[in-house]
Coordinates of C-alpha atoms in Angstrom, one line a residue:
X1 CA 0.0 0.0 0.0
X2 CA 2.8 2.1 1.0
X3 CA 4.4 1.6 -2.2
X4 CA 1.1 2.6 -4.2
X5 CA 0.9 5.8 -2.4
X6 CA 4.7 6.6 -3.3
X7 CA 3.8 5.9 -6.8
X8 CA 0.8 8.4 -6.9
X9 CA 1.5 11.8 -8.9
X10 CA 1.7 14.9 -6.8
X11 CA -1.5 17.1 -6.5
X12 CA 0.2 19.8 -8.3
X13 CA 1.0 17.2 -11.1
X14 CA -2.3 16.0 -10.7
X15 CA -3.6 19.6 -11.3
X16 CA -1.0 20.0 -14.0
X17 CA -2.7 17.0 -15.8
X18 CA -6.4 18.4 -15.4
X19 CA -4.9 21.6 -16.8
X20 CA -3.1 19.7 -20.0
X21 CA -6.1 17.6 -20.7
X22 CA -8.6 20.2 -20.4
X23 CA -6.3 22.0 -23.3
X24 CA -6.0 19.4 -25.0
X25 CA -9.7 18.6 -25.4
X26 CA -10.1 22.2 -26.1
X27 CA -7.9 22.1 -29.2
X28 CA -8.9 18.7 -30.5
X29 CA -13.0 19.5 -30.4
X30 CA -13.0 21.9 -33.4
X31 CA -11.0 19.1 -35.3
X32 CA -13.2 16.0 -34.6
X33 CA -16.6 18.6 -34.8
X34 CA -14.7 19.0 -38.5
X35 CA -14.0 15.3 -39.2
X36 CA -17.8 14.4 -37.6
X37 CA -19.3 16.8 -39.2
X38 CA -17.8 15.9 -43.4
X39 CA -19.1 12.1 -42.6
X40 CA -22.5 13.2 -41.9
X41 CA -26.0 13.8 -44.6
X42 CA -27.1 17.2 -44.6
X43 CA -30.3 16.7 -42.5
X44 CA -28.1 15.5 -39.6
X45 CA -26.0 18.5 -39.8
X46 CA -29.4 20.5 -39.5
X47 CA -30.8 19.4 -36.7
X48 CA -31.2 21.5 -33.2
X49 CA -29.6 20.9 -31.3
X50 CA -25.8 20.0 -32.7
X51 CA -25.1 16.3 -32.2
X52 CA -21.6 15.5 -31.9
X53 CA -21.9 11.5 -32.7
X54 CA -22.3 9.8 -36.0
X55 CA -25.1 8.4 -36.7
X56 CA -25.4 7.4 -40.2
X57 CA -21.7 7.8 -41.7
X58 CA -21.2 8.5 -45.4
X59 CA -19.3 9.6 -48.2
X60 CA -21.6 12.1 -49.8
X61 CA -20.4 15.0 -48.9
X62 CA -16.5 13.6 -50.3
X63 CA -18.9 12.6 -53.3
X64 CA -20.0 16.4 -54.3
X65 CA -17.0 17.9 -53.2
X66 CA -14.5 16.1 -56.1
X67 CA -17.4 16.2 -58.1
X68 CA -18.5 20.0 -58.1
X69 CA -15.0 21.5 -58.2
X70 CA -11.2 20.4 -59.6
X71 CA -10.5 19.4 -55.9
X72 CA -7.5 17.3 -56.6
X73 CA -6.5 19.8 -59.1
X74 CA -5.8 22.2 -55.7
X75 CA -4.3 20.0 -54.0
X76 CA -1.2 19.2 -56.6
X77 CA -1.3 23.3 -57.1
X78 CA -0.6 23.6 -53.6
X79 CA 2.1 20.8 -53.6
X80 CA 4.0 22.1 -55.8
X81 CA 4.2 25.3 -54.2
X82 CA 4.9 24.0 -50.8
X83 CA 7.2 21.3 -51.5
X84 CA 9.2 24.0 -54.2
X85 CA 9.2 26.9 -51.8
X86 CA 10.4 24.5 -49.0
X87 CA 13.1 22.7 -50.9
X88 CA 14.3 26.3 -52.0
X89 CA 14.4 27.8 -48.5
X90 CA 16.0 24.9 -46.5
X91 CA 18.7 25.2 -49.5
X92 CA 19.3 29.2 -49.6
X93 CA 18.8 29.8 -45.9
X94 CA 20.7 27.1 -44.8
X95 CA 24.0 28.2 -47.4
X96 CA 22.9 31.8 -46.3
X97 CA 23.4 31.0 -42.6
X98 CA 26.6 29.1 -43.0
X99 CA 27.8 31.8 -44.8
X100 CA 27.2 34.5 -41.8
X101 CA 28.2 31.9 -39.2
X102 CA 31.1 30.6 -40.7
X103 CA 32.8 33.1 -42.6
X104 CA 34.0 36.4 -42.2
X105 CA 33.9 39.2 -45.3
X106 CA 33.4 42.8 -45.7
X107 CA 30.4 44.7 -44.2
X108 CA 29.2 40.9 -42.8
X109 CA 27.4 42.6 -39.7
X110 CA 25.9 46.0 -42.1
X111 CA 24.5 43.1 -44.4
X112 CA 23.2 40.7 -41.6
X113 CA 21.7 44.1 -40.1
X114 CA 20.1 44.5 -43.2
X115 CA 18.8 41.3 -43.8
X116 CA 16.7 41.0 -40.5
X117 CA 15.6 44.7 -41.0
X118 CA 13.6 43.9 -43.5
X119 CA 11.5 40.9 -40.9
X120 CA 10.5 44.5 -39.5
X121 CA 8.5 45.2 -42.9
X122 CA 4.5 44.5 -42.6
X123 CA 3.3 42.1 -45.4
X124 CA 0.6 44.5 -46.6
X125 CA 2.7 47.1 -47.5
X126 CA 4.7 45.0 -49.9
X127 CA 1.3 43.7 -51.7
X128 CA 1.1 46.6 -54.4
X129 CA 4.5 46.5 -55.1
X130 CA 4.7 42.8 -55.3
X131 CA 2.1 42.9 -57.6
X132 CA 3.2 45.3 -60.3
X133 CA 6.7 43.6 -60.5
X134 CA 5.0 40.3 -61.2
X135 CA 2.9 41.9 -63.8
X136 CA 5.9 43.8 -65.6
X137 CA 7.9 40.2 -65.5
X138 CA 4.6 38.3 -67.2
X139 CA 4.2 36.5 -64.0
X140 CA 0.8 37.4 -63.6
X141 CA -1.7 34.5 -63.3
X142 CA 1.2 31.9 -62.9
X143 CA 2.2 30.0 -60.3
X144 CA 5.9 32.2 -60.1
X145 CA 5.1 34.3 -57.9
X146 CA 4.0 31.5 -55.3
X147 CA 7.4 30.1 -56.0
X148 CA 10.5 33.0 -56.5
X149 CA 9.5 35.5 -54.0
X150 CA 9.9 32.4 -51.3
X151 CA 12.9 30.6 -52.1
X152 CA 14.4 32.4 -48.7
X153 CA 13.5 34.3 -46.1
X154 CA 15.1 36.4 -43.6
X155 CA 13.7 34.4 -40.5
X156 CA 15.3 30.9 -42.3
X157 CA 18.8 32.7 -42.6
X158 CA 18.4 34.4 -39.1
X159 CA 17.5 30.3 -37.7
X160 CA 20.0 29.0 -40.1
X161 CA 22.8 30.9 -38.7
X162 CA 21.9 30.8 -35.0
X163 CA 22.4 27.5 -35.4
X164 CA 25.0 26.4 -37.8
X165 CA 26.7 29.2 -34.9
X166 CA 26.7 26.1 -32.7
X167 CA 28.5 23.7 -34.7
X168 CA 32.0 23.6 -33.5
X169 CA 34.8 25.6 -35.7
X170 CA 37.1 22.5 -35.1
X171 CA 35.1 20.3 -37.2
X172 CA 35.1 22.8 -39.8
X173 CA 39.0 23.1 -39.7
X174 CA 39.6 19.4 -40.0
X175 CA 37.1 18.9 -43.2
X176 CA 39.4 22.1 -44.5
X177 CA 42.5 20.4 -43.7
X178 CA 41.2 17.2 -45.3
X179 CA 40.8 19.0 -48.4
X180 CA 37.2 19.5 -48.3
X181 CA 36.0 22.6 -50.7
X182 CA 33.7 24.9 -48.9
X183 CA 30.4 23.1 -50.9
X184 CA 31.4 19.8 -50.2
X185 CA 32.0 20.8 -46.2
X186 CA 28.6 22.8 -46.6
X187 CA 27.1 19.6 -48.1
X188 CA 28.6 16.9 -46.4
X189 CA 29.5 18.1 -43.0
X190 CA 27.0 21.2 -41.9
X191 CA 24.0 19.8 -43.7
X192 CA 23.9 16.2 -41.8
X193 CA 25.1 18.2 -38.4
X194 CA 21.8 20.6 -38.9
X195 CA 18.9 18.2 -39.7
X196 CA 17.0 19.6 -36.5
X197 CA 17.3 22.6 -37.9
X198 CA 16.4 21.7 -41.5
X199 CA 12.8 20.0 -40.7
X200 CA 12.5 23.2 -38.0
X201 CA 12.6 25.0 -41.2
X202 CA 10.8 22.7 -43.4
X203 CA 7.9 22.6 -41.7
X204 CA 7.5 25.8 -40.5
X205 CA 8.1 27.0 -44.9
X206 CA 5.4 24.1 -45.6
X207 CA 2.7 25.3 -43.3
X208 CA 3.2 28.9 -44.3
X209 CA 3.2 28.1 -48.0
X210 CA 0.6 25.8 -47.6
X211 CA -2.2 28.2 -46.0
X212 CA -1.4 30.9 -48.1
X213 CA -4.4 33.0 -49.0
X214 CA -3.4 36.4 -49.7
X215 CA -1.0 36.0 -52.4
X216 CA -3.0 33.3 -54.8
X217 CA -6.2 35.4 -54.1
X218 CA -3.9 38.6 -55.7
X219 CA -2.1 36.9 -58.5
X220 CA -4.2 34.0 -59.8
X221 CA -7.2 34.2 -62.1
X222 CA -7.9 31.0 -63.6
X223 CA -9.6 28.2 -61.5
X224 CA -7.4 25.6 -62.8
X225 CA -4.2 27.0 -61.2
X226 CA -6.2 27.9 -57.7
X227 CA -4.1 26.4 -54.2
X228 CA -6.1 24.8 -52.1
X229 CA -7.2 28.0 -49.8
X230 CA -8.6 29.6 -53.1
X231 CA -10.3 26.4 -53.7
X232 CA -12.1 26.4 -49.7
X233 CA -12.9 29.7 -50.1
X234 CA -15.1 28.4 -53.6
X235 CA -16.7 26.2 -51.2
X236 CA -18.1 29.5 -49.1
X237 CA -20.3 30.2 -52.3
X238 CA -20.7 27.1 -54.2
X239 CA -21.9 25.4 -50.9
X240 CA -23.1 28.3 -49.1
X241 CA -25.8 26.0 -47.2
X242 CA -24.0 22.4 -47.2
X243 CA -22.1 22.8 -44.1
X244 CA -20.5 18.9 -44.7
X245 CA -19.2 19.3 -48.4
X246 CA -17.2 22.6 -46.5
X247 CA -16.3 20.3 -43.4
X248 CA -15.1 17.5 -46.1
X249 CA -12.9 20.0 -48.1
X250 CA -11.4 21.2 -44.7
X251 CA -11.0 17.4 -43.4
X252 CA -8.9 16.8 -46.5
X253 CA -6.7 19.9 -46.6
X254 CA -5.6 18.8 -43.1
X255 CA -4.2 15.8 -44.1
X256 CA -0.6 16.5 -46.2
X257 CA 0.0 19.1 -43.1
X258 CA -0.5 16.1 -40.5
X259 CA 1.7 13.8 -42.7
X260 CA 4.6 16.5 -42.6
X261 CA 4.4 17.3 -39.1
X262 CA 4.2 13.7 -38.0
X263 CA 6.9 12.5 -40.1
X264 CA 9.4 15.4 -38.8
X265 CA 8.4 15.7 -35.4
X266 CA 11.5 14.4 -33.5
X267 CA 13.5 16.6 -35.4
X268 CA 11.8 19.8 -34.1
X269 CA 11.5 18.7 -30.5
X270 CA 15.4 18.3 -31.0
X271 CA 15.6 21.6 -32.5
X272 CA 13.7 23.3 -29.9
X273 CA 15.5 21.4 -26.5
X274 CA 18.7 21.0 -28.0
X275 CA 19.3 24.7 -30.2
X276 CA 22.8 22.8 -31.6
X277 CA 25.6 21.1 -30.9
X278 CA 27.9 22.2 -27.9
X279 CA 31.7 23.0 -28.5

Protein backbone atom coordinates (compact mmCIF):
# COMPACT_ATOMS: atom_id res chain seq x y z
CA UNK A 1 0.00 0.00 0.00
CA UNK A 2 2.78 2.10 0.96
CA UNK A 3 4.37 1.59 -2.23
CA UNK A 4 1.14 2.58 -4.23
CA UNK A 5 0.88 5.75 -2.39
CA UNK A 6 4.67 6.57 -3.28
CA UNK A 7 3.85 5.93 -6.81
CA UNK A 8 0.75 8.35 -6.86
CA UNK A 9 1.51 11.76 -8.92
CA UNK A 10 1.74 14.92 -6.78
CA UNK A 11 -1.49 17.09 -6.54
CA UNK A 12 0.23 19.81 -8.27
CA UNK A 13 1.04 17.16 -11.09
CA UNK A 14 -2.34 16.05 -10.70
CA UNK A 15 -3.56 19.60 -11.34
CA UNK A 16 -0.97 20.01 -14.05
CA UNK A 17 -2.72 16.97 -15.77
CA UNK A 18 -6.40 18.40 -15.43
CA UNK A 19 -4.86 21.56 -16.77
CA UNK A 20 -3.06 19.66 -20.02
CA UNK A 21 -6.08 17.60 -20.68
CA UNK A 22 -8.63 20.15 -20.41
CA UNK A 23 -6.29 22.00 -23.32
CA UNK A 24 -5.98 19.45 -25.03
CA UNK A 25 -9.71 18.56 -25.39
CA UNK A 26 -10.15 22.23 -26.06
CA UNK A 27 -7.89 22.14 -29.18
CA UNK A 28 -8.89 18.75 -30.51
CA UNK A 29 -12.98 19.52 -30.44
CA UNK A 30 -12.97 21.85 -33.38
CA UNK A 31 -10.98 19.10 -35.27
CA UNK A 32 -13.17 15.97 -34.58
CA UNK A 33 -16.58 18.63 -34.83
CA UNK A 34 -14.74 19.03 -38.51
CA UNK A 35 -13.99 15.27 -39.25
CA UNK A 36 -17.82 14.39 -37.61
CA UNK A 37 -19.32 16.76 -39.23
CA UNK A 38 -17.80 15.94 -43.36
CA UNK A 39 -19.08 12.08 -42.64
CA UNK A 40 -22.49 13.24 -41.92
CA UNK A 41 -26.00 13.80 -44.65
CA UNK A 42 -27.09 17.15 -44.59
CA UNK A 43 -30.29 16.67 -42.51
CA UNK A 44 -28.07 15.54 -39.60
CA UNK A 45 -26.02 18.48 -39.80
CA UNK A 46 -29.41 20.54 -39.51
CA UNK A 47 -30.85 19.42 -36.70
CA UNK A 48 -31.20 21.53 -33.25
CA UNK A 49 -29.58 20.93 -31.34
CA UNK A 50 -25.77 19.95 -32.68
CA UNK A 51 -25.05 16.26 -32.16
CA UNK A 52 -21.55 15.46 -31.92
CA UNK A 53 -21.94 11.54 -32.70
CA UNK A 54 -22.30 9.77 -35.98
CA UNK A 55 -25.14 8.43 -36.72
CA UNK A 56 -25.45 7.44 -40.17
CA UNK A 57 -21.67 7.84 -41.70
CA UNK A 58 -21.25 8.46 -45.43
CA UNK A 59 -19.32 9.61 -48.22
CA UNK A 60 -21.55 12.11 -49.78
CA UNK A 61 -20.41 14.99 -48.94
CA UNK A 62 -16.49 13.65 -50.27
CA UNK A 63 -18.89 12.61 -53.31
CA UNK A 64 -19.97 16.41 -54.31
CA UNK A 65 -17.04 17.90 -53.18
CA UNK A 66 -14.48 16.12 -56.07
CA UNK A 67 -17.36 16.18 -58.09
CA UNK A 68 -18.48 20.01 -58.08
CA UNK A 69 -15.04 21.50 -58.23
CA UNK A 70 -11.18 20.38 -59.65
CA UNK A 71 -10.51 19.43 -55.90
CA UNK A 72 -7.53 17.26 -56.60
CA UNK A 73 -6.50 19.80 -59.09
CA UNK A 74 -5.77 22.21 -55.66
CA UNK A 75 -4.29 20.05 -54.01
CA UNK A 76 -1.20 19.23 -56.62
CA UNK A 77 -1.28 23.33 -57.06
CA UNK A 78 -0.62 23.63 -53.58
CA UNK A 79 2.10 20.80 -53.58
CA UNK A 80 4.05 22.11 -55.81
CA UNK A 81 4.23 25.34 -54.24
CA UNK A 82 4.87 23.96 -50.84
CA UNK A 83 7.17 21.28 -51.49
CA UNK A 84 9.21 23.98 -54.20
CA UNK A 85 9.25 26.91 -51.81
CA UNK A 86 10.39 24.46 -48.97
CA UNK A 87 13.08 22.69 -50.93
CA UNK A 88 14.32 26.26 -52.01
CA UNK A 89 14.38 27.80 -48.50
CA UNK A 90 16.02 24.85 -46.51
CA UNK A 91 18.73 25.22 -49.50
CA UNK A 92 19.31 29.22 -49.62
CA UNK A 93 18.76 29.82 -45.86
CA UNK A 94 20.66 27.09 -44.82
CA UNK A 95 24.05 28.16 -47.36
CA UNK A 96 22.89 31.83 -46.26
CA UNK A 97 23.41 31.04 -42.56
CA UNK A 98 26.60 29.06 -43.00
CA UNK A 99 27.79 31.75 -44.78
CA UNK A 100 27.18 34.46 -41.78
CA UNK A 101 28.18 31.90 -39.20
CA UNK A 102 31.13 30.59 -40.66
CA UNK A 103 32.77 33.14 -42.61
CA UNK A 104 34.01 36.37 -42.25
CA UNK A 105 33.87 39.21 -45.25
CA UNK A 106 33.37 42.79 -45.72
CA UNK A 107 30.45 44.66 -44.16
CA UNK A 108 29.16 40.90 -42.76
CA UNK A 109 27.38 42.61 -39.72
CA UNK A 110 25.93 46.00 -42.09
CA UNK A 111 24.52 43.09 -44.42
CA UNK A 112 23.24 40.73 -41.59
CA UNK A 113 21.66 44.12 -40.07
CA UNK A 114 20.11 44.55 -43.16
CA UNK A 115 18.79 41.33 -43.80
CA UNK A 116 16.73 40.95 -40.51
CA UNK A 117 15.57 44.73 -41.00
CA UNK A 118 13.57 43.91 -43.46
CA UNK A 119 11.47 40.93 -40.87
CA UNK A 120 10.45 44.50 -39.49
CA UNK A 121 8.49 45.24 -42.86
CA UNK A 122 4.50 44.46 -42.62
CA UNK A 123 3.30 42.07 -45.37
CA UNK A 124 0.63 44.51 -46.59
CA UNK A 125 2.71 47.09 -47.49
CA UNK A 126 4.69 44.97 -49.92
CA UNK A 127 1.28 43.71 -51.70
CA UNK A 128 1.08 46.65 -54.36
CA UNK A 129 4.53 46.50 -55.07
CA UNK A 130 4.65 42.81 -55.32
CA UNK A 131 2.13 42.92 -57.61
CA UNK A 132 3.25 45.27 -60.26
CA UNK A 133 6.66 43.62 -60.48
CA UNK A 134 5.00 40.25 -61.21
CA UNK A 135 2.94 41.93 -63.82
CA UNK A 136 5.94 43.78 -65.61
CA UNK A 137 7.85 40.17 -65.50
CA UNK A 138 4.57 38.33 -67.18
CA UNK A 139 4.24 36.51 -63.99
CA UNK A 140 0.78 37.37 -63.62
CA UNK A 141 -1.72 34.46 -63.28
CA UNK A 142 1.17 31.87 -62.89
CA UNK A 143 2.19 29.96 -60.28
CA UNK A 144 5.88 32.16 -60.11
CA UNK A 145 5.06 34.30 -57.91
CA UNK A 146 3.97 31.53 -55.28
CA UNK A 147 7.42 30.10 -56.03
CA UNK A 148 10.48 33.00 -56.55
CA UNK A 149 9.53 35.51 -53.95
CA UNK A 150 9.91 32.43 -51.29
CA UNK A 151 12.87 30.60 -52.08
CA UNK A 152 14.39 32.43 -48.71
CA UNK A 153 13.48 34.26 -46.12
CA UNK A 154 15.09 36.37 -43.56
CA UNK A 155 13.70 34.45 -40.48
CA UNK A 156 15.34 30.89 -42.31
CA UNK A 157 18.76 32.71 -42.64
CA UNK A 158 18.35 34.43 -39.09
CA UNK A 159 17.54 30.33 -37.74
CA UNK A 160 20.00 29.05 -40.09
CA UNK A 161 22.82 30.88 -38.75
CA UNK A 162 21.94 30.83 -34.97
CA UNK A 163 22.37 27.48 -35.40
CA UNK A 164 25.03 26.42 -37.80
CA UNK A 165 26.70 29.25 -34.88
CA UNK A 166 26.67 26.08 -32.68
CA UNK A 167 28.46 23.71 -34.68
CA UNK A 168 31.98 23.56 -33.46
CA UNK A 169 34.79 25.58 -35.65
CA UNK A 170 37.14 22.48 -35.11
CA UNK A 171 35.06 20.28 -37.16
CA UNK A 172 35.10 22.80 -39.80
CA UNK A 173 39.00 23.09 -39.72
CA UNK A 174 39.64 19.36 -40.01
CA UNK A 175 37.12 18.91 -43.25
CA UNK A 176 39.38 22.09 -44.50
CA UNK A 177 42.50 20.44 -43.68
CA UNK A 178 41.19 17.17 -45.31
CA UNK A 179 40.77 18.98 -48.45
CA UNK A 180 37.19 19.52 -48.32
CA UNK A 181 36.01 22.56 -50.69
CA UNK A 182 33.68 24.90 -48.90
CA UNK A 183 30.38 23.07 -50.89
CA UNK A 184 31.41 19.78 -50.15
CA UNK A 185 32.05 20.78 -46.21
CA UNK A 186 28.58 22.78 -46.62
CA UNK A 187 27.08 19.57 -48.13
CA UNK A 188 28.64 16.86 -46.35
CA UNK A 189 29.46 18.12 -43.00
CA UNK A 190 27.04 21.20 -41.89
CA UNK A 191 23.99 19.79 -43.73
CA UNK A 192 23.93 16.17 -41.77
CA UNK A 193 25.11 18.18 -38.37
CA UNK A 194 21.76 20.59 -38.86
CA UNK A 195 18.94 18.16 -39.71
CA UNK A 196 16.97 19.64 -36.52
CA UNK A 197 17.29 22.61 -37.89
CA UNK A 198 16.36 21.72 -41.54
CA UNK A 199 12.84 19.97 -40.67
CA UNK A 200 12.53 23.22 -37.95
CA UNK A 201 12.64 24.99 -41.17
CA UNK A 202 10.84 22.75 -43.43
CA UNK A 203 7.92 22.57 -41.75
CA UNK A 204 7.54 25.77 -40.51
CA UNK A 205 8.14 26.96 -44.87
CA UNK A 206 5.43 24.13 -45.62
CA UNK A 207 2.72 25.35 -43.29
CA UNK A 208 3.19 28.85 -44.32
CA UNK A 209 3.24 28.07 -47.98
CA UNK A 210 0.64 25.75 -47.56
CA UNK A 211 -2.16 28.20 -45.95
CA UNK A 212 -1.35 30.92 -48.13
CA UNK A 213 -4.36 32.96 -49.04
CA UNK A 214 -3.44 36.40 -49.67
CA UNK A 215 -0.98 35.98 -52.36
CA UNK A 216 -3.00 33.30 -54.76
CA UNK A 217 -6.22 35.45 -54.14
CA UNK A 218 -3.86 38.57 -55.72
CA UNK A 219 -2.07 36.87 -58.52
CA UNK A 220 -4.22 33.97 -59.81
CA UNK A 221 -7.25 34.20 -62.10
CA UNK A 222 -7.86 31.03 -63.63
CA UNK A 223 -9.57 28.20 -61.55
CA UNK A 224 -7.35 25.58 -62.75
CA UNK A 225 -4.20 26.95 -61.25
CA UNK A 226 -6.23 27.92 -57.68
CA UNK A 227 -4.12 26.42 -54.22
CA UNK A 228 -6.06 24.78 -52.12
CA UNK A 229 -7.22 28.00 -49.76
CA UNK A 230 -8.58 29.59 -53.06
CA UNK A 231 -10.34 26.40 -53.72
CA UNK A 232 -12.11 26.38 -49.73
CA UNK A 233 -12.87 29.74 -50.14
CA UNK A 234 -15.07 28.38 -53.64
CA UNK A 235 -16.67 26.21 -51.24
CA UNK A 236 -18.11 29.48 -49.14
CA UNK A 237 -20.30 30.19 -52.29
CA UNK A 238 -20.74 27.10 -54.21
CA UNK A 239 -21.90 25.43 -50.90
CA UNK A 240 -23.15 28.30 -49.07
CA UNK A 241 -25.81 25.99 -47.19
CA UNK A 242 -23.97 22.41 -47.20
CA UNK A 243 -22.08 22.84 -44.07
CA UNK A 244 -20.54 18.93 -44.67
CA UNK A 245 -19.23 19.27 -48.35
CA UNK A 246 -17.16 22.58 -46.50
CA UNK A 247 -16.27 20.32 -43.39
CA UNK A 248 -15.12 17.51 -46.09
CA UNK A 249 -12.86 19.95 -48.11
CA UNK A 250 -11.36 21.19 -44.68
CA UNK A 251 -10.95 17.40 -43.35
CA UNK A 252 -8.95 16.79 -46.53
CA UNK A 253 -6.70 19.86 -46.57
CA UNK A 254 -5.57 18.83 -43.08
CA UNK A 255 -4.18 15.85 -44.12
CA UNK A 256 -0.62 16.51 -46.19
CA UNK A 257 0.00 19.07 -43.13
CA UNK A 258 -0.49 16.06 -40.50
CA UNK A 259 1.75 13.81 -42.65
CA UNK A 260 4.56 16.51 -42.57
CA UNK A 261 4.40 17.32 -39.14
CA UNK A 262 4.22 13.69 -37.99
CA UNK A 263 6.86 12.51 -40.13
CA UNK A 264 9.36 15.38 -38.84
CA UNK A 265 8.36 15.72 -35.41
CA UNK A 266 11.49 14.40 -33.47
CA UNK A 267 13.51 16.58 -35.41
CA UNK A 268 11.77 19.82 -34.15
CA UNK A 269 11.49 18.70 -30.47
CA UNK A 270 15.36 18.28 -30.97
CA UNK A 271 15.65 21.60 -32.52
CA UNK A 272 13.74 23.27 -29.86
CA UNK A 273 15.48 21.37 -26.51
CA UNK A 274 18.68 20.97 -28.01
CA UNK A 275 19.26 24.66 -30.16
CA UNK A 276 22.75 22.77 -31.61
CA UNK A 277 25.62 21.13 -30.85
CA UNK A 278 27.92 22.15 -27.89
CA UNK A 279 31.66 22.97 -28.54
Amino acid sequence: MNRLRASWPAPSRLVLYAVVTVVGVTMILPFYYMVVTSFKTLEEVSQIPISLGLGRPTLDAYRRLLQGLPYGRFVLNSLLVAMVTTSGTIFFCSLAGYAFAKHRFPYQRALFFVLLSTMLVPGAVLLVPGFLLMRDFGWLDTLWPLIVPHLSGAFGVFLAKQFIDKIPDELIDAARIDGCGELRLYWHVVMPLSKPLLATLGILTFLANWNSFIGPLIFLLDEQLFTLPLGLALLQGRYARTENVQMAGAALATIPVLIVFFALQKRIIKSLASSGLKG
